[in-house]
Protein backbone atom coordinates (compact mmCIF):
# COMPACT_ATOMS: atom_id res chain seq x y z
CA UNK A 1 0.00 0.00 0.00
CA UNK A 2 2.83 2.41 0.85
CA UNK A 3 4.44 1.83 -2.54
CA UNK A 4 1.16 2.61 -4.27
CA UNK A 5 0.83 5.87 -2.34
CA UNK A 6 4.41 6.89 -3.15
CA UNK A 7 3.81 6.09 -6.82
CA UNK A 8 0.64 8.19 -6.80
CA UNK A 9 2.46 11.14 -5.21
CA UNK A 10 5.29 10.89 -7.74
CA UNK A 11 2.81 10.82 -10.63
CA UNK A 12 1.04 13.90 -9.26
CA UNK A 13 4.36 15.72 -8.94
CA UNK A 14 5.33 14.81 -12.48
CA UNK A 15 2.01 16.12 -13.77
CA UNK A 16 2.61 19.44 -12.00
CA UNK A 17 6.14 19.68 -13.42
CA UNK A 18 4.68 18.93 -16.85
CA UNK A 19 2.22 21.81 -16.46
CA UNK A 20 5.04 24.14 -15.48
CA UNK A 21 6.95 23.02 -18.58
CA UNK A 22 3.94 23.80 -20.79
CA UNK A 23 3.65 27.28 -19.28
CA UNK A 24 7.37 27.88 -19.71
CA UNK A 25 7.35 26.84 -23.35
CA UNK A 26 4.42 29.18 -23.99
CA UNK A 27 6.71 32.07 -22.98
CA UNK A 28 9.06 31.59 -25.92
CA UNK A 29 8.30 33.43 -29.16
CA UNK A 30 6.36 31.50 -31.76
CA UNK A 31 8.31 33.31 -34.47
CA UNK A 32 10.65 36.27 -34.27
CA UNK A 33 9.77 39.69 -35.68
CA UNK A 34 10.54 40.12 -39.38
CA UNK A 35 13.86 41.81 -40.11
CA UNK A 36 14.40 43.19 -43.65
CA UNK A 37 17.48 41.53 -45.12
CA UNK A 38 17.98 39.21 -42.16
CA UNK A 39 16.27 36.84 -39.77
CA UNK A 40 15.83 36.27 -36.06
CA UNK A 41 15.50 32.69 -34.83
CA UNK A 42 15.97 30.72 -31.66
CA UNK A 43 15.85 27.28 -30.14
CA UNK A 44 14.79 26.35 -26.63
CA UNK A 45 15.58 23.13 -24.78
CA UNK A 46 16.17 21.92 -21.24
CA UNK A 47 18.12 19.00 -19.82
CA UNK A 48 14.96 17.69 -18.16
CA UNK A 49 11.45 19.11 -18.05
CA UNK A 50 11.05 22.63 -16.74
CA UNK A 51 14.21 24.70 -16.32
CA UNK A 52 15.71 28.14 -16.05
CA UNK A 53 16.65 28.92 -19.66
CA UNK A 54 14.77 31.74 -21.36
CA UNK A 55 14.80 33.64 -24.62
CA UNK A 56 12.21 36.12 -25.76
CA UNK A 57 11.78 39.22 -27.92
CA UNK A 58 9.42 42.17 -28.18
CA UNK A 59 8.97 44.84 -30.83
CA UNK A 60 9.09 48.34 -29.40
CA UNK A 61 6.95 51.29 -30.46
CA UNK A 62 9.67 52.66 -32.74
CA UNK A 63 10.12 49.27 -34.52
CA UNK A 64 13.33 48.43 -32.66
CA UNK A 65 13.45 44.92 -31.21
CA UNK A 66 14.21 44.18 -27.56
CA UNK A 67 15.92 40.83 -26.97
CA UNK A 68 16.42 38.85 -23.77
CA UNK A 69 18.45 35.66 -23.34
CA UNK A 70 18.63 34.54 -19.72
CA UNK A 71 19.35 31.62 -17.44
CA UNK A 72 18.00 31.30 -13.90
CA UNK A 73 20.25 29.53 -11.41
CA UNK A 74 19.37 26.03 -10.30
CA UNK A 75 17.24 23.47 -12.07
CA UNK A 76 13.65 22.33 -12.35
CA UNK A 77 10.45 24.18 -11.31
CA UNK A 78 12.18 26.72 -9.04
CA UNK A 79 14.41 27.90 -11.88
CA UNK A 80 11.41 27.95 -14.22
CA UNK A 81 9.54 30.26 -11.84
CA UNK A 82 12.51 32.66 -11.75
CA UNK A 83 12.63 32.61 -15.54
CA UNK A 84 8.88 33.32 -15.72
CA UNK A 85 9.28 36.29 -13.37
CA UNK A 86 12.07 37.66 -15.56
CA UNK A 87 9.95 37.16 -18.69
CA UNK A 88 7.00 39.02 -17.13
CA UNK A 89 9.04 42.07 -16.10
CA UNK A 90 10.76 42.23 -19.49
CA UNK A 91 7.44 42.32 -21.34
CA UNK A 92 5.71 44.73 -18.96
CA UNK A 93 8.45 47.41 -18.89
CA UNK A 94 7.47 50.77 -20.35
CA UNK A 95 8.50 51.07 -24.00
CA UNK A 96 9.16 54.82 -23.95
CA UNK A 97 12.90 55.59 -24.31
CA UNK A 98 13.66 52.01 -23.29
CA UNK A 99 17.30 50.91 -23.28
CA UNK A 100 19.07 47.73 -22.15
CA UNK A 101 20.36 49.32 -18.96
CA UNK A 102 16.84 50.42 -18.00
CA UNK A 103 15.51 46.91 -18.59
CA UNK A 104 18.32 45.40 -16.54
CA UNK A 105 17.67 47.72 -13.61
CA UNK A 106 13.94 47.01 -13.61
CA UNK A 107 14.34 43.25 -13.73
CA UNK A 108 17.02 43.37 -11.03
CA UNK A 109 14.87 45.52 -8.74
CA UNK A 110 11.96 43.14 -9.09
CA UNK A 111 13.99 40.00 -8.47
CA UNK A 112 15.80 41.38 -5.42
CA UNK A 113 12.49 42.55 -3.97
CA UNK A 114 10.47 39.37 -4.41
CA UNK A 115 12.75 36.36 -4.52
CA UNK A 116 13.98 35.07 -1.16
CA UNK A 117 15.81 31.90 -2.12
CA UNK A 118 19.20 33.43 -2.92
CA UNK A 119 18.86 32.48 -6.58
CA UNK A 120 19.86 34.75 -9.44
CA UNK A 121 19.49 35.19 -13.19
CA UNK A 122 22.24 35.73 -15.74
CA UNK A 123 21.21 37.61 -18.86
CA UNK A 124 22.02 39.47 -22.01
CA UNK A 125 19.56 42.30 -22.67
CA UNK A 126 19.76 44.06 -25.99
CA UNK A 127 17.96 46.33 -28.42
CA UNK A 128 18.38 45.78 -32.13
CA UNK A 129 17.59 48.47 -34.69
CA UNK A 130 16.79 46.52 -37.88
CA UNK A 131 17.08 49.65 -40.01
CA UNK A 132 20.75 50.22 -39.14
CA UNK A 133 21.90 46.87 -37.72
CA UNK A 134 22.81 48.58 -34.44
CA UNK A 135 22.87 46.14 -31.54
CA UNK A 136 23.11 47.78 -28.11
CA UNK A 137 23.48 45.41 -25.16
CA UNK A 138 24.34 44.80 -21.53
CA UNK A 139 25.61 41.58 -19.98
CA UNK A 140 24.75 40.44 -16.44
CA UNK A 141 26.90 37.45 -15.52
CA UNK A 142 26.05 35.75 -18.82
CA UNK A 143 28.36 34.12 -21.39
CA UNK A 144 29.33 36.63 -24.11
CA UNK A 145 27.45 36.58 -27.39
CA UNK A 146 29.47 35.46 -30.43
CA UNK A 147 29.68 37.48 -33.64
CA UNK A 148 30.67 35.63 -36.80
CA UNK A 149 32.35 37.97 -39.26
CA UNK A 150 34.32 37.57 -42.46
CA UNK A 151 38.05 38.27 -42.25
CA UNK A 152 40.36 39.86 -44.81
CA UNK A 153 40.71 36.56 -46.68
CA UNK A 154 36.99 35.81 -46.59
CA UNK A 155 37.58 33.36 -43.76
CA UNK A 156 35.02 33.28 -40.94
CA UNK A 157 36.15 34.88 -37.71
CA UNK A 158 34.45 34.57 -34.30
CA UNK A 159 34.46 37.52 -31.93
CA UNK A 160 33.19 37.36 -28.34
CA UNK A 161 31.19 40.42 -27.25
CA UNK A 162 32.81 40.76 -23.84
CA UNK A 163 33.53 44.50 -23.74
CA UNK A 164 30.98 44.99 -20.95
CA UNK A 165 29.75 42.81 -18.13
CA UNK A 166 28.32 42.92 -14.63
CA UNK A 167 26.98 40.68 -11.86
CA UNK A 168 23.88 38.53 -12.32
CA UNK A 169 20.41 39.92 -11.68
CA UNK A 170 18.72 39.40 -8.34
CA UNK A 171 21.74 39.59 -6.01
CA UNK A 172 22.49 43.28 -5.40
CA UNK A 173 19.61 45.70 -4.80
CA UNK A 174 21.19 48.49 -6.84
CA UNK A 175 22.94 47.86 -10.15
CA UNK A 176 24.05 50.18 -12.92
CA UNK A 177 24.90 48.63 -16.26
CA UNK A 178 27.37 49.82 -18.86
CA UNK A 179 26.13 49.22 -22.39
CA UNK A 180 28.15 48.47 -25.49
CA UNK A 181 27.14 48.82 -29.12
CA UNK A 182 28.05 47.14 -32.39
CA UNK A 183 26.69 47.23 -35.93
CA UNK A 184 25.77 43.86 -37.41
CA UNK A 185 26.58 43.87 -41.11
CA UNK A 186 24.33 42.03 -43.61
CA UNK A 187 26.76 39.10 -44.01
CA UNK A 188 27.37 38.63 -40.27
CA UNK A 189 25.73 36.31 -37.73
CA UNK A 190 25.24 36.99 -34.03
CA UNK A 191 24.66 34.07 -31.64
CA UNK A 192 23.34 34.43 -28.07
CA UNK A 193 23.17 31.37 -25.84
CA UNK A 194 23.05 30.12 -22.25
CA UNK A 195 25.71 28.10 -20.47
CA UNK A 196 23.80 24.95 -21.34
CA UNK A 197 25.65 25.08 -24.67
CA UNK A 198 29.00 25.17 -22.86
CA UNK A 199 28.00 22.30 -20.58
CA UNK A 200 26.46 20.10 -23.28
CA UNK A 201 27.93 16.63 -23.67
CA UNK A 202 28.50 14.46 -26.70
CA UNK A 203 26.99 10.95 -26.85
CA UNK A 204 30.28 9.59 -25.47
CA UNK A 205 29.98 11.83 -22.40
CA UNK A 206 32.69 14.31 -23.37
CA UNK A 207 32.12 18.08 -23.18
Short mmCIF file of N, CA and C in Angstrom, two decimals, residues 40-120:
data_model
loop_
_atom_site.label_atom_id
_atom_site.label_comp_id
_atom_site.label_asym_id
_atom_site.label_seq_id
_atom_site.Cartn_x
_atom_site.Cartn_y
_atom_site.Cartn_z
N UNK A 40 15.65 36.45 -37.49
CA UNK A 40 15.83 36.27 -36.06
C UNK A 40 15.21 34.94 -35.68
N UNK A 41 16.00 34.02 -35.15
CA UNK A 41 15.50 32.69 -34.83
C UNK A 41 16.12 32.19 -33.55
N UNK A 42 15.45 31.26 -32.91
CA UNK A 42 15.97 30.72 -31.66
C UNK A 42 15.52 29.30 -31.44
N UNK A 43 16.20 28.64 -30.52
CA UNK A 43 15.85 27.28 -30.14
C UNK A 43 15.89 27.17 -28.63
N UNK A 44 14.89 26.48 -28.08
CA UNK A 44 14.79 26.35 -26.63
C UNK A 44 14.78 24.87 -26.26
N UNK A 45 15.58 24.50 -25.26
CA UNK A 45 15.58 23.13 -24.78
C UNK A 45 16.12 23.08 -23.37
N UNK A 46 15.69 22.09 -22.60
CA UNK A 46 16.17 21.92 -21.24
C UNK A 46 16.73 20.51 -21.08
N UNK A 47 17.53 20.31 -20.05
CA UNK A 47 18.12 19.00 -19.82
C UNK A 47 17.09 18.01 -19.29
N UNK A 48 16.02 18.55 -18.66
CA UNK A 48 14.96 17.69 -18.16
C UNK A 48 13.62 18.21 -18.64
N UNK A 49 12.75 18.53 -17.70
CA UNK A 49 11.45 19.11 -18.05
C UNK A 49 11.54 20.62 -18.00
N UNK A 50 10.96 21.19 -16.93
CA UNK A 50 11.05 22.63 -16.74
C UNK A 50 12.46 23.02 -16.33
N UNK A 51 12.86 24.24 -16.66
CA UNK A 51 14.21 24.70 -16.32
C UNK A 51 14.30 26.20 -16.36
N UNK A 52 15.52 26.71 -16.19
CA UNK A 52 15.71 28.14 -16.05
C UNK A 52 16.09 28.90 -17.30
N UNK A 53 16.26 28.22 -18.43
CA UNK A 53 16.65 28.92 -19.66
C UNK A 53 15.48 29.72 -20.22
N UNK A 54 15.81 30.85 -20.84
CA UNK A 54 14.77 31.74 -21.36
C UNK A 54 15.31 32.54 -22.52
N UNK A 55 14.52 32.64 -23.59
CA UNK A 55 14.80 33.64 -24.62
C UNK A 55 13.47 34.19 -25.10
N UNK A 56 13.43 35.49 -25.32
CA UNK A 56 12.21 36.12 -25.76
C UNK A 56 12.53 37.45 -26.43
N UNK A 57 11.60 37.96 -27.21
CA UNK A 57 11.78 39.22 -27.92
C UNK A 57 10.49 40.02 -27.85
N UNK A 58 10.60 41.31 -28.06
CA UNK A 58 9.42 42.17 -28.18
C UNK A 58 9.74 43.33 -29.10
N UNK A 59 8.79 43.68 -29.94
CA UNK A 59 8.97 44.84 -30.83
C UNK A 59 8.52 46.09 -30.09
N UNK A 60 9.39 47.09 -30.09
CA UNK A 60 9.09 48.34 -29.40
C UNK A 60 8.28 49.27 -30.31
N UNK A 61 7.83 50.38 -29.73
CA UNK A 61 6.95 51.29 -30.46
C UNK A 61 7.63 51.92 -31.67
N UNK A 62 8.95 52.04 -31.63
CA UNK A 62 9.67 52.66 -32.74
C UNK A 62 10.25 51.62 -33.70
N UNK A 63 9.73 50.39 -33.64
CA UNK A 63 10.12 49.27 -34.52
C UNK A 63 11.48 48.67 -34.18
N UNK A 64 12.15 49.15 -33.15
CA UNK A 64 13.33 48.43 -32.66
C UNK A 64 12.86 47.14 -31.98
N UNK A 65 13.79 46.22 -31.78
CA UNK A 65 13.45 44.92 -31.21
C UNK A 65 14.25 44.70 -29.94
N UNK A 66 13.56 44.49 -28.83
CA UNK A 66 14.21 44.18 -27.56
C UNK A 66 14.39 42.67 -27.46
N UNK A 67 15.56 42.25 -27.01
CA UNK A 67 15.92 40.83 -26.97
C UNK A 67 16.41 40.48 -25.57
N UNK A 68 15.96 39.34 -25.07
CA UNK A 68 16.42 38.85 -23.77
C UNK A 68 16.79 37.38 -23.90
N UNK A 69 18.02 37.04 -23.51
CA UNK A 69 18.45 35.66 -23.34
C UNK A 69 18.92 35.53 -21.90
N UNK A 70 18.34 34.60 -21.16
CA UNK A 70 18.63 34.54 -19.72
C UNK A 70 18.69 33.10 -19.23
N UNK A 71 19.23 32.94 -18.04
CA UNK A 71 19.35 31.62 -17.44
C UNK A 71 19.25 31.78 -15.92
N UNK A 72 18.18 31.25 -15.34
CA UNK A 72 18.00 31.30 -13.90
C UNK A 72 18.83 30.21 -13.24
N UNK A 73 19.41 30.51 -12.10
CA UNK A 73 20.25 29.53 -11.41
C UNK A 73 19.41 28.35 -10.92
N UNK A 74 20.06 27.22 -10.77
CA UNK A 74 19.37 26.03 -10.30
C UNK A 74 18.74 25.26 -11.45
N UNK A 75 17.87 24.33 -11.09
CA UNK A 75 17.24 23.47 -12.07
C UNK A 75 15.78 23.26 -11.69
N UNK A 76 15.01 22.76 -12.63
CA UNK A 76 13.65 22.33 -12.35
C UNK A 76 12.67 23.47 -12.16
N UNK A 77 11.53 23.20 -11.46
CA UNK A 77 10.45 24.18 -11.31
C UNK A 77 10.87 25.50 -10.69
N UNK A 78 11.76 25.47 -9.68
CA UNK A 78 12.18 26.72 -9.04
C UNK A 78 12.86 27.65 -10.03
N UNK A 79 13.74 27.10 -10.86
CA UNK A 79 14.41 27.90 -11.88
C UNK A 79 13.41 28.39 -12.92
N UNK A 80 12.43 27.56 -13.25
CA UNK A 80 11.41 27.95 -14.22
C UNK A 80 10.58 29.12 -13.71
N UNK A 81 10.30 29.14 -12.41
CA UNK A 81 9.54 30.26 -11.84
C UNK A 81 10.35 31.54 -11.93
N UNK A 82 11.65 31.48 -11.63
CA UNK A 82 12.51 32.66 -11.75
C UNK A 82 12.54 33.16 -13.20
N UNK A 83 12.62 32.23 -14.13
CA UNK A 83 12.63 32.61 -15.54
C UNK A 83 11.31 33.26 -15.93
N UNK A 84 10.19 32.74 -15.41
CA UNK A 84 8.88 33.32 -15.72
C UNK A 84 8.75 34.73 -15.15
N UNK A 85 9.30 34.95 -13.95
CA UNK A 85 9.28 36.29 -13.37
C UNK A 85 10.07 37.26 -14.24
N UNK A 86 11.22 36.82 -14.70
CA UNK A 86 12.07 37.66 -15.56
C UNK A 86 11.35 37.98 -16.87
N UNK A 87 10.71 36.99 -17.45
CA UNK A 87 9.95 37.16 -18.69
C UNK A 87 8.85 38.20 -18.50
N UNK A 88 8.13 38.11 -17.38
CA UNK A 88 7.00 39.02 -17.13
C UNK A 88 7.47 40.47 -17.01
N UNK A 89 8.54 40.70 -16.27
CA UNK A 89 9.04 42.07 -16.10
C UNK A 89 9.54 42.62 -17.43
N UNK A 90 10.24 41.81 -18.19
CA UNK A 90 10.76 42.23 -19.49
C UNK A 90 9.64 42.70 -20.40
N UNK A 91 8.53 41.98 -20.43
CA UNK A 91 7.44 42.32 -21.34
C UNK A 91 6.50 43.39 -20.80
N UNK A 92 6.60 43.70 -19.52
CA UNK A 92 5.71 44.73 -18.96
C UNK A 92 6.41 46.07 -18.80
N UNK A 93 7.72 46.14 -19.04
CA UNK A 93 8.45 47.41 -18.89
C UNK A 93 7.95 48.43 -19.90
N UNK A 94 7.92 49.68 -19.49
CA UNK A 94 7.47 50.77 -20.35
C UNK A 94 8.36 50.87 -21.58
N UNK A 95 7.73 51.05 -22.75
CA UNK A 95 8.50 51.07 -24.00
C UNK A 95 9.12 52.43 -24.30
N UNK A 96 8.71 53.48 -23.62
CA UNK A 96 9.16 54.82 -23.95
C UNK A 96 10.63 54.98 -23.56
N UNK A 97 11.47 55.35 -24.54
CA UNK A 97 12.90 55.59 -24.31
C UNK A 97 13.57 54.39 -23.61
N UNK A 98 13.13 53.21 -23.94
CA UNK A 98 13.66 52.01 -23.29
C UNK A 98 15.06 51.72 -23.80
N UNK A 99 15.96 51.33 -22.90
CA UNK A 99 17.30 50.91 -23.28
C UNK A 99 17.68 49.68 -22.47
N UNK A 100 18.71 48.95 -22.87
CA UNK A 100 19.07 47.73 -22.15
C UNK A 100 19.37 47.95 -20.67
N UNK A 101 20.05 49.05 -20.36
CA UNK A 101 20.36 49.32 -18.96
C UNK A 101 19.11 49.51 -18.12
N UNK A 102 18.12 50.21 -18.69
CA UNK A 102 16.84 50.42 -18.00
C UNK A 102 16.15 49.08 -17.75
N UNK A 103 16.13 48.23 -18.75
CA UNK A 103 15.51 46.91 -18.59
C UNK A 103 16.23 46.11 -17.52
N UNK A 104 17.55 46.14 -17.54
CA UNK A 104 18.32 45.40 -16.54
C UNK A 104 18.02 45.87 -15.13
N UNK A 105 17.95 47.18 -14.94
CA UNK A 105 17.67 47.72 -13.61
C UNK A 105 16.29 47.30 -13.12
N UNK A 106 15.30 47.35 -14.02
CA UNK A 106 13.94 47.01 -13.61
C UNK A 106 13.81 45.54 -13.24
N UNK A 107 14.40 44.68 -14.04
CA UNK A 107 14.34 43.25 -13.73
C UNK A 107 15.07 42.97 -12.42
N UNK A 108 16.24 43.58 -12.25
CA UNK A 108 17.02 43.37 -11.03
C UNK A 108 16.26 43.84 -9.80
N UNK A 109 15.63 45.01 -9.88
CA UNK A 109 14.87 45.52 -8.74
C UNK A 109 13.74 44.58 -8.37
N UNK A 110 13.07 44.05 -9.36
CA UNK A 110 11.96 43.14 -9.09
C UNK A 110 12.45 41.84 -8.45
N UNK A 111 13.50 41.27 -9.00
CA UNK A 111 13.99 40.00 -8.47
C UNK A 111 14.52 40.14 -7.05
N UNK A 112 15.26 41.20 -6.77
CA UNK A 112 15.80 41.38 -5.42
C UNK A 112 14.69 41.66 -4.42
N UNK A 113 13.59 42.23 -4.88
CA UNK A 113 12.49 42.55 -3.97
C UNK A 113 11.65 41.32 -3.62
N UNK A 114 11.45 40.43 -4.60
CA UNK A 114 10.47 39.37 -4.41
C UNK A 114 11.03 37.97 -4.24
N UNK A 115 12.23 37.71 -4.70
CA UNK A 115 12.75 36.36 -4.52
C UNK A 115 13.54 36.30 -3.22
N UNK A 116 13.35 35.20 -2.49
CA UNK A 116 13.98 35.07 -1.16
C UNK A 116 14.84 33.81 -1.06
N UNK A 117 15.10 33.18 -2.15
CA UNK A 117 15.81 31.90 -2.12
C UNK A 117 17.31 32.04 -2.32
N UNK A 118 17.78 33.25 -2.64
CA UNK A 118 19.20 33.43 -2.92
C UNK A 118 19.57 33.09 -4.35
N UNK A 119 18.58 32.80 -5.18
CA UNK A 119 18.86 32.48 -6.58
C UNK A 119 19.11 33.76 -7.37
N UNK A 120 19.55 33.61 -8.60
CA UNK A 120 19.86 34.75 -9.44
C UNK A 120 19.61 34.39 -10.90
#
